[in-house]
Coordinates of C-alpha atoms in Angstrom, one line a residue:
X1 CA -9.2 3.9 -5.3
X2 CA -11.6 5.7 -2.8
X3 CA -8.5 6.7 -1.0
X4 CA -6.2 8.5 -4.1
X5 CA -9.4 9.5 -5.6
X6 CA -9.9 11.6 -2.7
X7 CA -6.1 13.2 -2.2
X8 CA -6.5 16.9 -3.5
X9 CA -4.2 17.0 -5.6
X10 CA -5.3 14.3 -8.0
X11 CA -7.6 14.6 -11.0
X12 CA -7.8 11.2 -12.5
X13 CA -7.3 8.0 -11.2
X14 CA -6.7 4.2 -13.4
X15 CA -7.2 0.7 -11.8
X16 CA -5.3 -1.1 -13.9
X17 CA -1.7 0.2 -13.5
X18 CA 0.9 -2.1 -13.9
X19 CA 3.6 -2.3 -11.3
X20 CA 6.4 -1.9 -14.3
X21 CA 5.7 0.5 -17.2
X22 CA 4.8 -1.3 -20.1
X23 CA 5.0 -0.8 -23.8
X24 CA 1.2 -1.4 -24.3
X25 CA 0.2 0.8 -20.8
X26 CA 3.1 3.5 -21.8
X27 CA 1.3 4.3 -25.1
X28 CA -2.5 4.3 -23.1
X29 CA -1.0 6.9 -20.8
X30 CA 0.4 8.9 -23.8
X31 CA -2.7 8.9 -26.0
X32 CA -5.6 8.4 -24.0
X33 CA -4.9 10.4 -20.7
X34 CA -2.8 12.8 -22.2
X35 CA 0.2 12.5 -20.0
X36 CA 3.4 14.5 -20.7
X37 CA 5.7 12.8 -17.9
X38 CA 5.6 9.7 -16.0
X39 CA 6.8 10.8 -11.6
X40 CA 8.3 8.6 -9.4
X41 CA 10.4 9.0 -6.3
X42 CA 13.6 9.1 -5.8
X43 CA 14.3 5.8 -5.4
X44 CA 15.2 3.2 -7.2
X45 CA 11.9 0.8 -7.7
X46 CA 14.0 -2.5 -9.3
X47 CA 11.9 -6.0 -10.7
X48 CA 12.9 -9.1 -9.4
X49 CA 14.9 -10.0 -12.5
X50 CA 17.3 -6.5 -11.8
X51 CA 15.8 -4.0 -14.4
X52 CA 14.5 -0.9 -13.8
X53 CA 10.5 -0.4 -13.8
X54 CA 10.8 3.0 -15.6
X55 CA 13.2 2.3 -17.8
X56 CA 11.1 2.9 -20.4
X57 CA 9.5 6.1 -19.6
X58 CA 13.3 7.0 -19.0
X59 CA 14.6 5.6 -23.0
X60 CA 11.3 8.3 -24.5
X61 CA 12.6 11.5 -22.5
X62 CA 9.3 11.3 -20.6
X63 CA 10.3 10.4 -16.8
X64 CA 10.9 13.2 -14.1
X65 CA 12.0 12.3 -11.0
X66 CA 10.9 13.9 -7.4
X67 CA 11.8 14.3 -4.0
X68 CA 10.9 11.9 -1.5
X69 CA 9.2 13.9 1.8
X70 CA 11.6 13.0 4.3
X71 CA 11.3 11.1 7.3
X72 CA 8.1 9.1 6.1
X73 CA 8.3 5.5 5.6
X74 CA 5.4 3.2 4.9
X75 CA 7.9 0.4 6.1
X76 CA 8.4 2.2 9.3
X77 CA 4.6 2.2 10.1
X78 CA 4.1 -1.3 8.9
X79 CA 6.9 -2.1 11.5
X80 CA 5.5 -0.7 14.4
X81 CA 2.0 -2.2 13.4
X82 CA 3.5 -5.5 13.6
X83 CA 5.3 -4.8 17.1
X84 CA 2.3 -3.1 18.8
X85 CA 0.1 -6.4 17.8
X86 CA 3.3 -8.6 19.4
X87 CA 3.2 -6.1 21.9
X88 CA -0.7 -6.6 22.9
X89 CA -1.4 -10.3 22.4
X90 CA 1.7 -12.1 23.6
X91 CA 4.1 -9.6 25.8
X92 CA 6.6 -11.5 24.0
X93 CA 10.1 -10.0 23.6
X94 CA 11.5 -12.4 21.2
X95 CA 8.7 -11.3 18.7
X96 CA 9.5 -7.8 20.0
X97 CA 13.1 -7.9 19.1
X98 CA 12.7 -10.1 16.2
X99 CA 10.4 -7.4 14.4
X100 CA 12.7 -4.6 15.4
X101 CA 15.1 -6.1 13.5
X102 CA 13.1 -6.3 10.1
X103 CA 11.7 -2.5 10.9
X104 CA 13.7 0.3 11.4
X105 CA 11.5 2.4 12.9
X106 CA 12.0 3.7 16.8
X107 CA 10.5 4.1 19.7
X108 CA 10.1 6.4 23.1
X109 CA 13.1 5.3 25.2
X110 CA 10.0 5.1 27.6
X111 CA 8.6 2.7 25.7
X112 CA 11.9 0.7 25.1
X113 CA 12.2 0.4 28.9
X114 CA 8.9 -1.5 29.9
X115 CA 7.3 2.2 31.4
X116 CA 4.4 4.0 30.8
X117 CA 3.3 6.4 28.2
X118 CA 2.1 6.4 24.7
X119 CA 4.0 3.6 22.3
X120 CA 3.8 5.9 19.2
X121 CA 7.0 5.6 17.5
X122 CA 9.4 8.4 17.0
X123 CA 9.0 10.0 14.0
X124 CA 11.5 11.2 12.1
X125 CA 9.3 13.5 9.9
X126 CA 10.1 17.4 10.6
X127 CA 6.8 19.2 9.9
X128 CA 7.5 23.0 9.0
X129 CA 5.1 25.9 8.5
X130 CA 6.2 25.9 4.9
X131 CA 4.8 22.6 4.3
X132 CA 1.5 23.0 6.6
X133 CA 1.1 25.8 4.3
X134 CA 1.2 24.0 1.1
X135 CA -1.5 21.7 2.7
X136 CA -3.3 24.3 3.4
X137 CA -6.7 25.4 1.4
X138 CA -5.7 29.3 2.2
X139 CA -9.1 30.5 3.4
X140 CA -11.9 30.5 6.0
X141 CA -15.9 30.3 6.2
X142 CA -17.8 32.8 4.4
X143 CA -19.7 34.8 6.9
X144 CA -22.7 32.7 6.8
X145 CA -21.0 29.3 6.0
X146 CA -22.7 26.6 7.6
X147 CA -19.6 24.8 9.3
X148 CA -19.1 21.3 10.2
X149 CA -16.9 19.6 12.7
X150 CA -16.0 16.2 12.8
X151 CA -13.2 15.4 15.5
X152 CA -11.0 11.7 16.2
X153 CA -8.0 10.2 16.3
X154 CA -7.8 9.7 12.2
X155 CA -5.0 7.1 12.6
X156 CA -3.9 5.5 9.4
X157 CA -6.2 8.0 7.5
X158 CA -8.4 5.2 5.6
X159 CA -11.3 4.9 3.7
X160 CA -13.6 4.2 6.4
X161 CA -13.4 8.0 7.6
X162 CA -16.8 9.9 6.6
X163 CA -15.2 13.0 5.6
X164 CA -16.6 13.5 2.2
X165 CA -20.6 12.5 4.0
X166 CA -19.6 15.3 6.6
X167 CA -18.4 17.8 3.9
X168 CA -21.6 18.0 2.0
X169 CA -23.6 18.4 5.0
X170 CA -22.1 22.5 4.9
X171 CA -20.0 24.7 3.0
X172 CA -17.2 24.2 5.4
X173 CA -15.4 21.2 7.1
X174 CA -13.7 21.5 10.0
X175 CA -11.5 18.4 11.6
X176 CA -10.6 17.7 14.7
X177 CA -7.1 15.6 15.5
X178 CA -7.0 14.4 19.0
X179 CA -3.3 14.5 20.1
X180 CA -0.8 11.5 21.0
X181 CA -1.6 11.3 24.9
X182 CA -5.2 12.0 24.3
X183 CA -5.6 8.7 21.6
X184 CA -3.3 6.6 23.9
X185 CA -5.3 6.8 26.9
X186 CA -8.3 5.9 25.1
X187 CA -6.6 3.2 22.7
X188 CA -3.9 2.2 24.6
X189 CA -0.2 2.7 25.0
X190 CA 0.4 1.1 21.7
X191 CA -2.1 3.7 19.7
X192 CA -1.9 6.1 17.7
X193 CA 0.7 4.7 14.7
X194 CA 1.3 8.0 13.3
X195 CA 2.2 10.8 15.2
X196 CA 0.3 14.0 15.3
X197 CA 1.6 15.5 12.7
X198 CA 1.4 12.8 10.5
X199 CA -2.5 12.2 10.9
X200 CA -2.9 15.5 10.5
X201 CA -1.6 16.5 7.0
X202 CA -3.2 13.1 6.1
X203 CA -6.3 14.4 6.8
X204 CA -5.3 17.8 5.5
X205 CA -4.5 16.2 2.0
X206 CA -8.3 15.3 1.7
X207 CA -10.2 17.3 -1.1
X208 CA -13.6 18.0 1.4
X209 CA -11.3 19.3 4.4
X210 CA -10.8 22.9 4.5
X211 CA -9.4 23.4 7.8
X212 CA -7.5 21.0 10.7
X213 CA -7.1 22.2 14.3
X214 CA -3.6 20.3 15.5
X215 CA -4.2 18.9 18.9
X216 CA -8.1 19.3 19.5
X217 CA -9.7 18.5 22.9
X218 CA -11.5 15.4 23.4
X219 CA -14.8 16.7 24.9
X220 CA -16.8 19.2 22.0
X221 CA -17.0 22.6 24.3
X222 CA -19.3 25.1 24.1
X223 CA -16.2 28.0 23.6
X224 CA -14.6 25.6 20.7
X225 CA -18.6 26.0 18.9
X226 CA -18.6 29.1 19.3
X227 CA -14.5 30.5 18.5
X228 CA -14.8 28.1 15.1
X229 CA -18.7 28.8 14.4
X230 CA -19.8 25.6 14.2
X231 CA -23.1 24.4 13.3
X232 CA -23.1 20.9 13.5
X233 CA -21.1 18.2 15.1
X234 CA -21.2 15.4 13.3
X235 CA -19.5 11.5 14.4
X236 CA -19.5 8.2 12.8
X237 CA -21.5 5.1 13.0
X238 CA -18.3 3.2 12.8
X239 CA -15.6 4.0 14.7
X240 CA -12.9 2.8 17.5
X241 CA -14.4 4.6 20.5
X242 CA -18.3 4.8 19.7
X243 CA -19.5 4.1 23.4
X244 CA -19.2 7.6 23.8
X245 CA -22.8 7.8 24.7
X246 CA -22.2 4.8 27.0
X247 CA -19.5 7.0 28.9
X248 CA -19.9 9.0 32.3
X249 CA -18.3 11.8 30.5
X250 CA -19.6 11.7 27.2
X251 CA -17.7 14.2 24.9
X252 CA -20.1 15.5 22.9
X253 CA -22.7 16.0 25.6
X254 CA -22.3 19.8 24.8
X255 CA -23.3 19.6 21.5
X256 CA -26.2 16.5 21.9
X257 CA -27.9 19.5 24.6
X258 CA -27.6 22.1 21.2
X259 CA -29.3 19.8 19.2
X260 CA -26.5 20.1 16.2
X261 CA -25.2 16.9 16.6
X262 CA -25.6 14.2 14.1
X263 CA -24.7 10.6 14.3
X264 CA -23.3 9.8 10.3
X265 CA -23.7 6.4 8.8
X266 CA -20.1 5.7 7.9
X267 CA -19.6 4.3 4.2
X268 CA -17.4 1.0 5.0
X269 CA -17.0 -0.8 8.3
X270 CA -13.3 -0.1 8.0
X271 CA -11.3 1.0 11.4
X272 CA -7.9 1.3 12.2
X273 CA -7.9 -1.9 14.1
X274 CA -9.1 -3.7 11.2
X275 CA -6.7 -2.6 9.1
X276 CA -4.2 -3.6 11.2
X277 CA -5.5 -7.2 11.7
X278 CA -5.7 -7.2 8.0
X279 CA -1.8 -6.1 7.6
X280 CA -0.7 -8.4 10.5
X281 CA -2.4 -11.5 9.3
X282 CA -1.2 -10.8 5.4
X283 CA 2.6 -10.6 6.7
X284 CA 1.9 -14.0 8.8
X285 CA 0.3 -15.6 5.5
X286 CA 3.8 -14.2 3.8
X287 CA 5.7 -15.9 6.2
X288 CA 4.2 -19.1 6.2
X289 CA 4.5 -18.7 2.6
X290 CA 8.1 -17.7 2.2
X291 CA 9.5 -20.2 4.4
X292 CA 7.9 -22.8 3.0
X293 CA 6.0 -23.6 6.5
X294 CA 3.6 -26.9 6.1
X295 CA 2.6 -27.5 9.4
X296 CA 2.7 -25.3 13.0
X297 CA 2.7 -26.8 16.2
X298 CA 2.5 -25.7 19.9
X299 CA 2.8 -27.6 23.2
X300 CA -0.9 -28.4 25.0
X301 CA 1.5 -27.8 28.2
X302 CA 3.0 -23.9 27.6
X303 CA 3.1 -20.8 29.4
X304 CA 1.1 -18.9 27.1
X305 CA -1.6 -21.6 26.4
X306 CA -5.0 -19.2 26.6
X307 CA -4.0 -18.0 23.1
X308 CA -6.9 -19.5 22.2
X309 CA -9.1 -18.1 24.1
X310 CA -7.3 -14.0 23.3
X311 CA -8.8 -11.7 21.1
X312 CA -5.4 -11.5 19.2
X313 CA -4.4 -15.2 18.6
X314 CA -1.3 -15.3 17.6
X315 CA -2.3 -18.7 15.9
X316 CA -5.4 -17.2 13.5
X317 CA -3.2 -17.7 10.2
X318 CA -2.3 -21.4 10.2
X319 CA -5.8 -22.2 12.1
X320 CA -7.4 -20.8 9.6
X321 CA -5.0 -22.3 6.5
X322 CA -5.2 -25.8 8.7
X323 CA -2.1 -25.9 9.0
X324 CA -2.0 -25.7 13.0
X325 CA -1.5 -28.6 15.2
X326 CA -2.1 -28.7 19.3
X327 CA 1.1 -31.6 20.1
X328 CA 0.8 -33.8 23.8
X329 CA 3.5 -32.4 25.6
X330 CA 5.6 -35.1 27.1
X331 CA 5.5 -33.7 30.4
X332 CA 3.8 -31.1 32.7
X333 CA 6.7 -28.9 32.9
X334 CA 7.1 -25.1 32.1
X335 CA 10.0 -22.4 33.4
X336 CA 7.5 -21.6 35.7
X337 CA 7.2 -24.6 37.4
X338 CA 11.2 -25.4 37.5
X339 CA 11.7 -21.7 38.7
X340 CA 9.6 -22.2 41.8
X341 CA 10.8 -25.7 42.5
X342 CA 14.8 -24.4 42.6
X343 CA 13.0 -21.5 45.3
X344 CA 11.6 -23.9 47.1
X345 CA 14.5 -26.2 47.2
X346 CA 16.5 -22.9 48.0
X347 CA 14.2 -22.5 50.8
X348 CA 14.3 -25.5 52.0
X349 CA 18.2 -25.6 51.9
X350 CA 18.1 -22.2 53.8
X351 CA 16.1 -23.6 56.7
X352 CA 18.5 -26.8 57.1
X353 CA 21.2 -24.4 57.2
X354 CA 19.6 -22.4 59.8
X355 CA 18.4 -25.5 61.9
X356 CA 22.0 -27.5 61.4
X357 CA 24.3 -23.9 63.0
X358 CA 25.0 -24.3 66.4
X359 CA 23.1 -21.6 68.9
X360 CA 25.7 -20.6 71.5
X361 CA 24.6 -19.1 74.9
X362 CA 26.1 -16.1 76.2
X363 CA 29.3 -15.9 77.8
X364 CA 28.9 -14.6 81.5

């Protein structure tokens, strides 16, 4: 609610849609809000049982159908949210490969190869100046606007982000998108989810942002205060990477030395992480769920047996439902152990070769 409440572009928002247009809800929307046409996609959006979910907005004459932007894809981003988790808690490829299957969404060849570099999946979405434009509020500070900038990563734009708080401390908000490589080597390879881009017209959709800069600097300068005119710097209380002031190179030392910067109490304690654990545990619940799973079980002699002891436990959803169960392996062996004892035997073999070939003296 906080979230679509907040989009620009929308006047009025209702809690109690249903999923499928209904005879009852049809009429409220008619009557009450005043509605001429019910929007959707252009997709089809079919109940389990076949039938269309607008089928009866479609019957009255009062359904209008619209483009879908192209190249964005919730199930894409849920995809790659599963496979960074995988990614960071277990290193395993099975899971990897497994999950690549159910997403479709890419990833740098870089990535795909076991190297370095950001793990931010390739987008397929083609931003154009035509469409920053219609993001775009149009106009600047007045000359004696009080302006406000508030600068991070804004992955997975949420409602944890202080942007309205900021806003109403000036007449003008100014936001700050770190890019790709910046948000990676402060996250992680497997950060940021969206691309540039992406977090940036998310943010630019908000109501209380009026401007973006695409690609901002990590550290607050004193030339970026004083090209944008900004009067106060303002960061969250809840936030990814708050041991700024913990750091050697603190980022908004500049600004702290000004005295304009100001440390805002965020709303929710919602991150990006968070809402990530939240969406990866959810689709592990679904698959317990969907296969019918009663009881999960794991080998007290593994390779990976300090699950318990990681951050990410790959093991939290059926621990918590008590459905998880710790079995007596029969025997102390792992592909570890078998590896090294063929290298040793292969070792040994090698120096009963070398001891059983004759050593001939030379021929004078």
């Amino acid at each position: 609610m906080i979230m679509v409440s907040a989009v620009k572009w929308v006047d009025e928002v209702t809690s109690d849609a249903p999923y499928a247009i209904t005879e009852d809800f049809m009429r409220k929307l008619f009557d009450e809000y005043n509605i001429d046409y019910i929007i959707h996609g252009d997709y089809p959006c079919i109940l389990p049982d076949g039938s269309d979910a607008y089928a009866l907005a479609k019957k009255v004459g009062r359904y209008k159908k619209i483009k879908r932007t192209e190249g964005v894809s919730s199930t894409d981003i849920v995809g790659c949210m599963l496979l960074c988790v995988r990614e960071r808690s277990t290193g395993d490829s099975h899971n990897r490969s497994s999950l690549q299957r159910q997403f479709s969404h890419g990833r740098s060849p870089k990535s795909e190869s076991g190297g370095s570099g950001s793990g931010t999946r390739i987008s397929h979405f083609l931003p154009t100046s035509r469409r920053i434009v219609q993001f775009s509020n149009g106009k600047g500070p007045g000359p004696d606007a009080p302006v406000v900038y508030i600068d991070g990563a804004f992955d997975l734009f949420h409602a944890g982000h202080i942007l309205r708080l900021a806003r109403g401390l000036g007449d003008f908000l100014l936001v700050g998108i770190h890019n790709d490589q910046t948000v990676s080597a402060k996250r992680g390879a497997h950060c940021p989810i969206m691309n540039l881009h992406e977090r940036s017209l998310s943010v630019f959709a908000c109501r209380y942002v009026d401007e973006v800069i695409i690609g901002a600097p990590l550290e607050v300068s004193k030339n970026t205060i004083t090209t944008f005119n900004i009067s106060l710097v303002v960061h969250g209380t809840v936030a990814e990477d708050n041991d700024f002031q913990k750091e050697k190179g603190n980022p908004y030392a500049v600004p702290i030395s000004m005295g304009i910067f100001k440390l805002l109490e965020s709303p929710l304690d919602i991150t990006t992480s968070t809402i990530i654990r939240r969406i990866v545990s959810n689709h592990e619940a679904y698959q317990i769920t969907t296969f019918n799973i009663s009881l999960v079980v794991h080998g007290t002699v593994a390779e990976d047996n300090d699950f318990q002891k990681e951050k990410g436990n790959p093991y939290a959803v059926p621990i918590s439902m008590g459905i998880f169960k710790l079995l007596e392996s029969p025997l102390d062996i792992t592909t570890s152990t078998i590896i090294r004892r063929i290298v040793s035997n292969h070792e040994a073999y090698q120096i009963a070769d070398d001891l059983a070939t004759p050593t001939f003296g030379a021929v004078k």
